mmCIF file of C-alpha atoms in Angstrom:
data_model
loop_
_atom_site.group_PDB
_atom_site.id
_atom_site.type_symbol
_atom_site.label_atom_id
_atom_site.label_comp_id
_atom_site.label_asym_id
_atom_site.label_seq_id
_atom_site.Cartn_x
_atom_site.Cartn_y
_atom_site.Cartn_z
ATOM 1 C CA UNK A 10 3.670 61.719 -17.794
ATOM 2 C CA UNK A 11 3.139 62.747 -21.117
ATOM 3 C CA UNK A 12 6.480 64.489 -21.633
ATOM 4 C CA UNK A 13 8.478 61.373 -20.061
ATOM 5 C CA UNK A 14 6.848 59.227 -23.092
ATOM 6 C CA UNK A 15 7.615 61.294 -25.540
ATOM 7 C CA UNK A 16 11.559 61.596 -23.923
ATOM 8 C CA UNK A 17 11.403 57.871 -24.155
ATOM 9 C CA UNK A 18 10.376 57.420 -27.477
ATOM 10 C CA UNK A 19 13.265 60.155 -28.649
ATOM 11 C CA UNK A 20 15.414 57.784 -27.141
ATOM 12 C CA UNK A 21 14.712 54.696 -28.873
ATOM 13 C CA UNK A 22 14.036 56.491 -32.643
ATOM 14 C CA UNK A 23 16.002 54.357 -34.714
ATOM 15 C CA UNK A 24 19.321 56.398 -36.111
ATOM 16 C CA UNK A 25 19.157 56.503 -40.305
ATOM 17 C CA UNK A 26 20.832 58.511 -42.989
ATOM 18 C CA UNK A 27 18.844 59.533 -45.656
ATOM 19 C CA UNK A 28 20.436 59.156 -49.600
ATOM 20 C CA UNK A 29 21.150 63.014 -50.790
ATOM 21 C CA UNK A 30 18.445 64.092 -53.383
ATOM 22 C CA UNK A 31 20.279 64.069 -56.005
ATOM 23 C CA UNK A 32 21.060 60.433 -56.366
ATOM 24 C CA UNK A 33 17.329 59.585 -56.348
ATOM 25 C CA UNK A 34 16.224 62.419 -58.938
ATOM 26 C CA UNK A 35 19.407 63.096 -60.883
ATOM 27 C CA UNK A 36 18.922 64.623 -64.098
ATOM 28 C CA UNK A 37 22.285 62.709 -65.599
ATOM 29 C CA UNK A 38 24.138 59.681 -64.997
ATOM 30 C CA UNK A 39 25.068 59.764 -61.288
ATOM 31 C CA UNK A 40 28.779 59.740 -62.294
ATOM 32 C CA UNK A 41 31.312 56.883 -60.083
ATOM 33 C CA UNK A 42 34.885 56.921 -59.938
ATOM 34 C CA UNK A 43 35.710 52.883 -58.991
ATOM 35 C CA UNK A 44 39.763 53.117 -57.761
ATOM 36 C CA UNK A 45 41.472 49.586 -58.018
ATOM 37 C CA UNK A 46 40.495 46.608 -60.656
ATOM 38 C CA UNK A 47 41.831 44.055 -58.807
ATOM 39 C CA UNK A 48 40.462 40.957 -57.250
ATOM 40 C CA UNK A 49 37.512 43.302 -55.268
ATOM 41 C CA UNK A 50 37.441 46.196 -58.511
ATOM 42 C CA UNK A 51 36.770 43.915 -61.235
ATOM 43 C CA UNK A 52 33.877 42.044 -59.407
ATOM 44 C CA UNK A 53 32.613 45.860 -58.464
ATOM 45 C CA UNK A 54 32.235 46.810 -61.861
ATOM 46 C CA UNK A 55 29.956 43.985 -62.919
ATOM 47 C CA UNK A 56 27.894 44.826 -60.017
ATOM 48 C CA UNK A 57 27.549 48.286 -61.073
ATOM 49 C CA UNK A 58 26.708 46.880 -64.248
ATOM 50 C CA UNK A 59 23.831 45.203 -63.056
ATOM 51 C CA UNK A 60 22.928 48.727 -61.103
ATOM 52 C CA UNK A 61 23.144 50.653 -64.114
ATOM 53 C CA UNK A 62 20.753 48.256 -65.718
ATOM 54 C CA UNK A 63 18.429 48.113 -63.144
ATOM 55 C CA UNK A 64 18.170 51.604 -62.148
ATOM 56 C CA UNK A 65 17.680 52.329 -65.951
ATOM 57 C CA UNK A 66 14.647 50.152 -65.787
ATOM 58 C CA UNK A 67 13.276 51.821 -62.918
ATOM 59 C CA UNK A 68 13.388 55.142 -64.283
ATOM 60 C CA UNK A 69 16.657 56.802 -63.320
ATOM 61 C CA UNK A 70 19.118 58.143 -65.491
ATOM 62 C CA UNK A 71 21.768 55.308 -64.501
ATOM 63 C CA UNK A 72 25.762 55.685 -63.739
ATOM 64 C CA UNK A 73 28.291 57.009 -65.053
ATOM 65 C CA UNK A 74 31.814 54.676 -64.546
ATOM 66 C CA UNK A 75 35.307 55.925 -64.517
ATOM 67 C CA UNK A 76 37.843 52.981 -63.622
ATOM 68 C CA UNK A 77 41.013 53.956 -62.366
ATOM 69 C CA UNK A 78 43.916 51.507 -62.282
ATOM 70 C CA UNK A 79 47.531 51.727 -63.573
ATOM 71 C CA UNK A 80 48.743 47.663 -62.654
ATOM 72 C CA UNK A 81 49.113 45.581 -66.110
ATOM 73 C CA UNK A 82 47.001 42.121 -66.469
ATOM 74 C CA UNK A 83 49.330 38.860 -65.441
ATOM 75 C CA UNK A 84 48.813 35.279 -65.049
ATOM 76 C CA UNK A 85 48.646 35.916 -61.345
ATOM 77 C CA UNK A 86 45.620 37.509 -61.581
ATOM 78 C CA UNK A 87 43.613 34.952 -64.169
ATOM 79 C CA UNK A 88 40.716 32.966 -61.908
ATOM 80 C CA UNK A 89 40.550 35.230 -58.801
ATOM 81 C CA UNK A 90 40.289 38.553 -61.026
ATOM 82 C CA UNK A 91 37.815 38.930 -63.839
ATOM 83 C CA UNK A 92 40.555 38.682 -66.418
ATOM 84 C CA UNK A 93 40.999 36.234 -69.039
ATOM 85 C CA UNK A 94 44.345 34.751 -70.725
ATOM 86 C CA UNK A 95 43.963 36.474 -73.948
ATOM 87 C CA UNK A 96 44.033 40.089 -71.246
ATOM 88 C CA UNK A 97 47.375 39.629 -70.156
ATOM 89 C CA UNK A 98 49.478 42.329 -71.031
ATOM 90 C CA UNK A 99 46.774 44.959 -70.869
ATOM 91 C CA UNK A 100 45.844 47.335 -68.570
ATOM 92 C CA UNK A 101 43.190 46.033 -66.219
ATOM 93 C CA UNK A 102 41.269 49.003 -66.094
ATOM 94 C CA UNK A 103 40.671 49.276 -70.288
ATOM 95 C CA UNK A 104 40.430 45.255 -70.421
ATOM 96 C CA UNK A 105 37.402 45.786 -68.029
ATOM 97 C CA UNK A 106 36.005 49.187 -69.096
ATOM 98 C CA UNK A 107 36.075 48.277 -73.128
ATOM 99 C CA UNK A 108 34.124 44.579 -71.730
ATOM 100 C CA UNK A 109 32.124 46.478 -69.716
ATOM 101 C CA UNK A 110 31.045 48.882 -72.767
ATOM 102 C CA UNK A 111 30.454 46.113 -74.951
ATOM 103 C CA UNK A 112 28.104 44.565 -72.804
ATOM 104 C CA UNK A 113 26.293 47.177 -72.058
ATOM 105 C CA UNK A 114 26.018 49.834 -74.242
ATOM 106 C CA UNK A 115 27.708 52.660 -72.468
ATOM 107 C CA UNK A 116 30.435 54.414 -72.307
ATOM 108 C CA UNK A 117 32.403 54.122 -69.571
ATOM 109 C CA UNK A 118 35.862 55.261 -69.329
ATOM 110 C CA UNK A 119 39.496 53.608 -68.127
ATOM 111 C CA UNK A 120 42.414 55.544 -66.893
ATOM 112 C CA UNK A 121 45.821 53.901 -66.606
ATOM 113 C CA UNK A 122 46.950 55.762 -63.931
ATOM 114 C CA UNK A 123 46.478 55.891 -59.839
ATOM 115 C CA UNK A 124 44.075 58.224 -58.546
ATOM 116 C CA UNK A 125 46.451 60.710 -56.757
ATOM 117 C CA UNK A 126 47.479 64.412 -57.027
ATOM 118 C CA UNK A 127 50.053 65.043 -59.708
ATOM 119 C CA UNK A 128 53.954 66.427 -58.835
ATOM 120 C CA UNK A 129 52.382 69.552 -58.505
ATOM 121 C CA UNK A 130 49.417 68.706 -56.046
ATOM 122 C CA UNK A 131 47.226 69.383 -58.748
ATOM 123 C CA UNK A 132 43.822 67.077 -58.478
ATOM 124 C CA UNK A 133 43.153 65.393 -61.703
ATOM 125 C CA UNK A 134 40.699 66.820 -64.470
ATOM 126 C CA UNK A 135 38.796 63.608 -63.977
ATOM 127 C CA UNK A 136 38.463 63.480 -60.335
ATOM 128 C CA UNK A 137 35.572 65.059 -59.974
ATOM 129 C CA UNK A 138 32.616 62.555 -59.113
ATOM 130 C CA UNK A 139 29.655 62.147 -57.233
ATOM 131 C CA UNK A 140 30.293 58.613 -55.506
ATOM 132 C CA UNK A 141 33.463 57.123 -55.103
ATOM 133 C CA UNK A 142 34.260 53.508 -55.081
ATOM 134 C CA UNK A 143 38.031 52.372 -53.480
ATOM 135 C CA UNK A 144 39.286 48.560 -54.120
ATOM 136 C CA UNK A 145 42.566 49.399 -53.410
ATOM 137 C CA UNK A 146 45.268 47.061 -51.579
ATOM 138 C CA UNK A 147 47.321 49.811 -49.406
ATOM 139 C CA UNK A 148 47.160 51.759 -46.582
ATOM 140 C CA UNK A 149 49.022 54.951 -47.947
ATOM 141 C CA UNK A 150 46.227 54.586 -50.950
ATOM 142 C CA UNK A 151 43.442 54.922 -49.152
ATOM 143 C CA UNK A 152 44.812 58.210 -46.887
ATOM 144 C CA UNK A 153 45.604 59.692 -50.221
ATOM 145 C CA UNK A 154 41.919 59.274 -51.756
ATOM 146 C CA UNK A 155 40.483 60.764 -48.508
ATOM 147 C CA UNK A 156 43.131 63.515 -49.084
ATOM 148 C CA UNK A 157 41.362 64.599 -52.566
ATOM 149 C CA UNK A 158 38.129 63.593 -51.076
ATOM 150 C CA UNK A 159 38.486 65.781 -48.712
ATOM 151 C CA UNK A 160 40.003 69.107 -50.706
ATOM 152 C CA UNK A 161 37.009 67.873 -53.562
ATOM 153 C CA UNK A 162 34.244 68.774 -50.501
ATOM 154 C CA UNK A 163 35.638 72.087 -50.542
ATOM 155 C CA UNK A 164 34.097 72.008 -54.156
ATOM 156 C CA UNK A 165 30.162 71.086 -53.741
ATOM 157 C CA UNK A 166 28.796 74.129 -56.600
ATOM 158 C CA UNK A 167 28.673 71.981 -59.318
ATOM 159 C CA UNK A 168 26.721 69.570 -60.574
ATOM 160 C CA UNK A 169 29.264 66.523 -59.659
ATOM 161 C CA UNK A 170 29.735 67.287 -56.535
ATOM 162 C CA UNK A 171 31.314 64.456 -53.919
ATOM 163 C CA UNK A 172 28.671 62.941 -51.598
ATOM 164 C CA UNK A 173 29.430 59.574 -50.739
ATOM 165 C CA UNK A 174 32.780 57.209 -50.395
ATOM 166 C CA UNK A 175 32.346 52.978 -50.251
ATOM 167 C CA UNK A 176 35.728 51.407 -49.230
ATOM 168 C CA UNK A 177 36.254 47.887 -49.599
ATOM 169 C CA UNK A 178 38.933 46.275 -47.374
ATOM 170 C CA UNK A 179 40.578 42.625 -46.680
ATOM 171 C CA UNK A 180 42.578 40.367 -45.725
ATOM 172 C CA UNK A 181 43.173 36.316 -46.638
ATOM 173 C CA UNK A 182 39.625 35.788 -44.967
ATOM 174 C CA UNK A 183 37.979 38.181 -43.808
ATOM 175 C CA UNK A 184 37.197 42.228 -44.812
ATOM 176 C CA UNK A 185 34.899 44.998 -44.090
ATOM 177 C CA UNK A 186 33.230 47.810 -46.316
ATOM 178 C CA UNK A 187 32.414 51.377 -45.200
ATOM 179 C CA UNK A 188 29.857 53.893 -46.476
ATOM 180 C CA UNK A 189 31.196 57.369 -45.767
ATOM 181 C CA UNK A 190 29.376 61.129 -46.496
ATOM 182 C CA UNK A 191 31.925 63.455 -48.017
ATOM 183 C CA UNK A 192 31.003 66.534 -45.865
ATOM 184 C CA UNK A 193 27.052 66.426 -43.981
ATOM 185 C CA UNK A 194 24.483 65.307 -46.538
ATOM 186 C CA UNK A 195 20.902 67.540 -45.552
ATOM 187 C CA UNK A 196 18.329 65.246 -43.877
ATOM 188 C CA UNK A 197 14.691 65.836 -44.252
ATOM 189 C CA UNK A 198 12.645 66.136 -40.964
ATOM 190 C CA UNK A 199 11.393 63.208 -39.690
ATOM 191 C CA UNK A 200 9.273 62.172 -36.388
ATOM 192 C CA UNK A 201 10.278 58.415 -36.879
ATOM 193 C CA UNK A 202 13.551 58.355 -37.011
ATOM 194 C CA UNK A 203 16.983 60.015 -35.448
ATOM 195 C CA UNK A 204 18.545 61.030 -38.872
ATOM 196 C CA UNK A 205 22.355 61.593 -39.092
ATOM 197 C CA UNK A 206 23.980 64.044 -41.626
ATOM 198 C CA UNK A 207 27.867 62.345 -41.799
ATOM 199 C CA UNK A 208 28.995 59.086 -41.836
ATOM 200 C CA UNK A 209 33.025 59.408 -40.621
ATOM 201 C CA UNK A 210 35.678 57.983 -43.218
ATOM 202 C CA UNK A 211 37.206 54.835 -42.588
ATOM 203 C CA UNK A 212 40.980 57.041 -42.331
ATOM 204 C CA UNK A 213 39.008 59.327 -39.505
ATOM 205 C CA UNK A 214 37.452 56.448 -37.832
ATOM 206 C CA UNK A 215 39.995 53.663 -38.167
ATOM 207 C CA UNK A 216 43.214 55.707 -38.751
ATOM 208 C CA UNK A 217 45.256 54.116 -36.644
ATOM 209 C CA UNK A 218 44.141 50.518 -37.554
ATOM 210 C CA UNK A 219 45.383 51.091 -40.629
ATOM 211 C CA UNK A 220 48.653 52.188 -39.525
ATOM 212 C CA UNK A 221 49.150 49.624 -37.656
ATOM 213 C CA UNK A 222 48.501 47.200 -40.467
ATOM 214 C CA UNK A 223 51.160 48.847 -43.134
ATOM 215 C CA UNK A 224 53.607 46.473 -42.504
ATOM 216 C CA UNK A 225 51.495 43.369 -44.386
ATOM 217 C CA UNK A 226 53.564 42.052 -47.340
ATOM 218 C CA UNK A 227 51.642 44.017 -50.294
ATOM 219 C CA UNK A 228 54.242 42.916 -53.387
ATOM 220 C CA UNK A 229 52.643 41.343 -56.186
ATOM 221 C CA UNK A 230 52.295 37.769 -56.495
ATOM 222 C CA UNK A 231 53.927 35.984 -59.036
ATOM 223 C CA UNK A 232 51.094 33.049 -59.306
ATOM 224 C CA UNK A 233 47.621 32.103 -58.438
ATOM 225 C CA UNK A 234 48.600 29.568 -56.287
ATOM 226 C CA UNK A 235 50.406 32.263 -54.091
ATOM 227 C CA UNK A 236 48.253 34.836 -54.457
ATOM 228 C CA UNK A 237 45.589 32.327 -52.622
ATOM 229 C CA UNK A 238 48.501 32.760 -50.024
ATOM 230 C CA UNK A 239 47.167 36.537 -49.043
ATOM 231 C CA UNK A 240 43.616 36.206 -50.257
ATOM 232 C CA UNK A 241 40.834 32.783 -50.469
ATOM 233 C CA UNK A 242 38.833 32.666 -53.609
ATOM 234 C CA UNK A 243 35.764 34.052 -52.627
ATOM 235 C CA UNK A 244 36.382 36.545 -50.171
ATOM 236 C CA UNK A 245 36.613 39.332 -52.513
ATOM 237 C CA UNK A 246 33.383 38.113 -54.236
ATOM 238 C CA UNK A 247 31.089 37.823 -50.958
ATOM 239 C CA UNK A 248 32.390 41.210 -50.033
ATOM 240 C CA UNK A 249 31.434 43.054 -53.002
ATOM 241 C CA UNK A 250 27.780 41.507 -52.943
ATOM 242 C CA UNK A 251 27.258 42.974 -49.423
ATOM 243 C CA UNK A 252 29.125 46.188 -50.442
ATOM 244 C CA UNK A 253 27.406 46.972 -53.657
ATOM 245 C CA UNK A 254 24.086 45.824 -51.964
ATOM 246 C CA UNK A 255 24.850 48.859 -49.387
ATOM 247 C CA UNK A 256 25.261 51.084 -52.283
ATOM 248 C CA UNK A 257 21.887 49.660 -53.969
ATOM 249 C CA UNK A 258 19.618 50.550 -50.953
ATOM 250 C CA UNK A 259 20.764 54.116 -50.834
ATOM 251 C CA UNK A 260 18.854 54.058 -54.651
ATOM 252 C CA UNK A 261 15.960 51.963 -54.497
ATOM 253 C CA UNK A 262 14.832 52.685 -50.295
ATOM 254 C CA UNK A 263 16.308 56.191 -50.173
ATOM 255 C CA UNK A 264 17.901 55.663 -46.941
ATOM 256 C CA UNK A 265 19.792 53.397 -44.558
ATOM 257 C CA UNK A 266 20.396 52.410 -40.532
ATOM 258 C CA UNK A 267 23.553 51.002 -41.836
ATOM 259 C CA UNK A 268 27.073 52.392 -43.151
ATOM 260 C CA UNK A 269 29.348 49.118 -43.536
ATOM 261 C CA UNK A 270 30.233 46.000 -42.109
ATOM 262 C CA UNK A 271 32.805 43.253 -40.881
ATOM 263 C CA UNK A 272 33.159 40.076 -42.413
ATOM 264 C CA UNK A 273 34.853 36.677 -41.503
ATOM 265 C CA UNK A 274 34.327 34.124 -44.647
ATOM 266 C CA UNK A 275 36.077 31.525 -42.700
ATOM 267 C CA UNK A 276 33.490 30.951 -39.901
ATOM 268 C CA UNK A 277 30.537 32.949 -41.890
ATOM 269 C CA UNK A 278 29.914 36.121 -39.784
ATOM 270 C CA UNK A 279 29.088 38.993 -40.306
ATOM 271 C CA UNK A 280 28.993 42.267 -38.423
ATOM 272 C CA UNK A 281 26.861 45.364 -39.437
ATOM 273 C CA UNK A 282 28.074 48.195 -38.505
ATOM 274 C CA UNK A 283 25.046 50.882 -37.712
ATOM 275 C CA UNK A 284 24.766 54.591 -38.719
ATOM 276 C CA UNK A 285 25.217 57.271 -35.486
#
């Protein structure tokens, strides 16, 4: 009898992943490369903002930001995109990185450039991070990140060594974010709970979804008014609130029983999406 409780209560242990040690007791900046300051990107970076600040207060040694963006600041993008008229013209990822700085106090960094292997297939000096962060508006973008991702986790002996990937992804109304492990993460033992060491990309798990979805209409949009056309005004916003509250948790609880979610802004649901 005894032995069929204790099979029972195996069976119902709720699945987590625990946060890898190092984000809760780094001894530097946790260091972040954010990919894409667009309408989700720019709204990212003031959320890590308010992280940095927070975690700061609470004893940890912060973040480290490197935004990564090559696109140009147009009228298009003023009202939906943290951008202001007097921005147009620059780069998005300096007009947001040099506000950013001023703001805060740090030093984050901007490079006007995509995050991809050079000519050569060389990874880029700066590639190296310990979270990464994609806002990006492509298909083909997001298999090439988990490309470096993936040849990165072949890297994990130094001190910024890949552990986790957020993706943020949408449409006109509705999106999803996904928390992924680059490589298994060590769990501690537990008796409460069924922990789980990797959380499967969103190019492994939803691969062909994707696919199927390359042929959306991703030119650039000439105004506001059509860029509204292929995105609402708040979608990007609610997204990276839920997305960047994922991120929080793995800080300030140390753990999670969930890796993502799908939204719909138009009838206001939401979807978790559980660990395991």
């Amino acid at each position: 009898m005894n032995a069929e409780k204790t099979t029972c209560s195996e069976q119902i242990r709720t699945k987590v992943h625990f946060t890898d040690n190092y984000l809760l007791n780094p001894t530097n900046p946790i260091t972040v490369n954010l990919i894409g300051a667009g309408g989700t990107g720019s709204k990212v970076l003031t959320a890590l903002m308010e992280m940095n600040h927070s975690l700061i207060e609470l004893g940890h040694a912060g973040l480290q930001v490197r935004l990564w963006d090559d696109d140009i600041v147009t009228t298009a993008n003023l009202g939906r995109q943290r951008f202001a008229e007097c921005e147009t013209g620059l780069y998005k990822s300096v007009a947001l990185i040099n506000r950013a700085n001023r703001f805060s106090g740090t030093n984050w960094k901007a490079e006007t450039r995509k995050f991809e292997k050079d000519k050569y297939g060389r990874l880029p000096e700066e590639a190296q991070a310990t979270i990464f962060i994609t806002c990006v508006d492509n298909v083909q973008a997001r298999f090439t990140v988990a490309e470096i991702l993936n040849a990165l986790g072949n890297l994990r002996n130094y001190r910024d060594a890949p552990k986790y990937w957020l993706d943020f992804g949408n449409s006109q109304h509705t999106g999803q974010v996904l928390l992924s492990t680059i490589g298994d993460i060590q769990q501690p033992k537990s008796e409460k709970y069924e922990t789980v060491v990797s959380l499967p990309m969103i190019t492994e798990e939803f691969g062909e979804l994707l696919k199927q979805s390359e042929q959306e209409d991703n030119t650039p949009s000439c105004s506001l008014a059509e860029a509204l056309q292929k995105q609402d005004l708040f979608i990007n916003s609610s997204l990276t609130q839920m997305g960047c509250s994922l991120l929080w948790g793995l800080f300030r609880y140390g753990m999670t029983e969930y890796r993502g979610f799908f939204h719909n802004l138009k009838d206001y649901r939401t979807q978790p999406i559980k660990v395991g």
